[in-house]
Amino acid sequence: MENKMEHEIENGQLIISFYGEIDGYNVAYYRNKLNVLLAINDDDVIFDFKHTTFIDSAGVGLVLGRYQQLSKEGRKLSLRRLSNTAYKVFELSGLFEIMEYLKEAEKNYGKSYNRWKRDNGKREYHDHGSCIPEWNSNSETLLFKRNQ
């Protein structure tokens, strides 16, 4: 799948859909395109990850950086349709405490998210200490440091 980004205006919000991978290799490309899009539009923003196949810590940092940018302008950033793995990364990083995740979008997303939610209570997760996300504004990356 080609790595790309598409946008549209829906109900007065800028919807940005990501395709393919969001990682350290292409995050600068996405950052540049997002800066242009966000500069020419003053609506609240929704990032749609339905077609995203992979997101790493650089991608999470990209999202956090755009959140900070929009917050300074008094705008809102919401997320929707993350994969199971990406959802867990965002959840563990604590980003859902500052950003809204649009769960109503999950109704149309498929069974995999619902299966994860159902199985989540049955699985055991080993507690290796909680991690604290730390934003590095120089490199625009998100670092996870263990809280000892």
Coordinates of C-alpha atoms in Angstrom, one line a residue:
M1 CA 0.0 0.0 0.0
E2 CA 1.3 3.4 -0.9
N3 CA 2.1 5.8 2.0
K4 CA -0.1 8.8 1.5
M5 CA -2.5 11.2 3.1
E6 CA -5.9 12.5 1.9
H7 CA -8.2 15.1 3.4
E8 CA -11.8 16.3 3.2
I9 CA -14.1 18.6 5.1
E10 CA -17.0 16.7 6.8
N11 CA -19.5 18.4 9.1
G12 CA -17.3 21.4 9.6
Q13 CA -14.2 19.3 10.5
L14 CA -11.0 18.6 8.6
I15 CA -10.7 14.8 8.2
I16 CA -7.2 13.6 7.4
S17 CA -6.9 10.0 6.4
F18 CA -3.6 8.2 6.5
Y19 CA -2.7 5.3 4.2
G20 CA 0.2 2.8 4.7
E21 CA 2.8 3.3 7.3
I22 CA 3.6 6.3 9.6
D23 CA 7.1 5.8 10.8
G24 CA 10.5 7.5 11.3
Y25 CA 11.2 7.1 7.6
N26 CA 8.2 9.1 6.3
V27 CA 7.1 11.2 9.3
A28 CA 8.9 14.4 8.0
Y29 CA 6.9 14.1 4.8
Y30 CA 3.6 13.9 6.7
R31 CA 4.7 16.7 9.1
N32 CA 5.3 19.1 6.1
K33 CA 2.0 18.2 4.4
L34 CA 0.1 18.6 7.7
N35 CA 1.7 22.0 8.4
V36 CA 0.4 23.3 5.1
L37 CA -3.1 21.7 5.5
L38 CA -3.4 23.1 9.1
A39 CA -2.2 26.5 8.1
I40 CA -4.9 27.0 5.3
N41 CA -7.7 25.5 7.3
D42 CA -9.0 26.6 10.7
D43 CA -11.5 23.8 11.5
D44 CA -11.1 21.2 14.2
V45 CA -9.3 18.1 12.9
I46 CA -9.9 14.3 12.9
F47 CA -7.1 11.9 12.1
D48 CA -8.5 8.7 10.5
F49 CA -6.2 5.7 10.7
K50 CA -8.5 3.1 9.0
H51 CA -6.0 2.5 6.2
T52 CA -2.9 2.8 8.3
T53 CA -0.9 -0.5 8.4
F54 CA 1.8 0.5 10.9
I55 CA 2.6 3.4 13.3
D56 CA 5.7 3.6 15.4
S57 CA 6.8 6.1 18.1
A58 CA 7.8 8.7 15.5
G59 CA 4.2 8.5 14.2
V60 CA 2.8 8.8 17.7
G61 CA 5.1 11.9 18.1
L62 CA 3.8 13.3 14.9
V63 CA 0.2 13.1 16.3
L64 CA 1.3 14.6 19.6
G65 CA 3.1 17.5 17.9
R66 CA 0.0 18.3 15.8
Y67 CA -2.1 18.1 19.0
Q68 CA 0.1 20.7 20.6
Q69 CA 0.0 22.9 17.5
L70 CA -3.8 22.8 17.3
S71 CA -4.2 23.3 21.1
K72 CA -2.2 26.6 20.9
E73 CA -4.6 27.7 18.2
G74 CA -7.7 26.8 20.3
R75 CA -8.5 23.9 18.0
K76 CA -9.3 20.3 18.7
L77 CA -7.7 17.1 17.4
S78 CA -9.6 13.8 17.6
L79 CA -8.5 10.3 16.5
R80 CA -10.5 7.5 15.0
R81 CA -10.3 3.9 13.7
L82 CA -6.9 2.9 15.0
S83 CA -5.8 -0.7 14.6
N84 CA -5.8 -2.9 17.8
T85 CA -2.1 -2.5 18.2
A86 CA -2.0 1.2 17.6
Y87 CA -4.9 1.7 19.9
K88 CA -3.0 -0.1 22.7
V89 CA 0.1 2.1 22.1
F90 CA -1.9 5.3 22.2
E91 CA -3.8 4.1 25.3
L92 CA -0.6 3.0 27.2
S93 CA 1.1 6.3 26.3
G94 CA -1.7 8.2 28.0
L95 CA -2.7 10.2 24.9
F96 CA -6.4 9.4 25.2
E97 CA -6.3 11.5 28.4
I98 CA -5.6 14.6 26.3
M99 CA -7.1 13.7 22.9
E100 CA -10.6 12.3 22.1
Y101 CA -10.9 8.9 20.5
L102 CA -14.1 8.7 18.5
K103 CA -15.4 5.3 19.4
E104 CA -18.6 5.7 17.4
A105 CA -16.5 5.3 14.3
E106 CA -15.8 1.8 15.5
K107 CA -19.3 0.7 14.7
N108 CA -18.4 0.8 11.1
Y109 CA -14.8 -0.4 11.4
G110 CA -15.2 -4.1 11.9
K111 CA -15.0 -7.0 14.3
S112 CA -11.3 -6.8 15.2
Y113 CA -11.7 -3.8 17.5
N114 CA -14.7 -5.4 19.2
R115 CA -12.8 -8.7 19.6
W116 CA -9.9 -6.9 21.2
K117 CA -12.2 -5.1 23.6
R118 CA -13.9 -8.4 24.5
D119 CA -10.7 -10.3 25.0
N120 CA -8.9 -7.5 26.8
G121 CA -10.5 -8.4 30.2
K122 CA -9.4 -12.1 29.8
R123 CA -5.8 -11.5 29.0
E124 CA -3.1 -11.0 31.6
Y125 CA -0.6 -8.2 31.1
H126 CA 2.6 -8.3 33.0
D127 CA 3.3 -5.0 34.8
H128 CA 6.8 -4.0 34.1
G129 CA 6.3 -0.5 35.5
S130 CA 4.4 2.3 33.9
C131 CA 5.9 4.4 31.2
I132 CA 5.7 8.2 31.0
P133 CA 5.6 9.8 27.6
E134 CA 8.0 12.6 27.1
W135 CA 7.8 15.0 24.1
N136 CA 11.2 16.0 22.6
S137 CA 10.4 19.2 20.7
N138 CA 13.8 19.4 19.1
S139 CA 13.3 16.1 17.2
E140 CA 9.5 16.1 17.4
T141 CA 9.5 12.5 18.7
L142 CA 7.8 10.9 21.7
L143 CA 10.0 9.1 24.1
F144 CA 8.7 6.6 26.6
K145 CA 10.6 6.6 29.9
R146 CA 9.9 4.0 32.6
N147 CA 8.5 5.3 35.8
Q148 CA 10.5 3.6 38.5

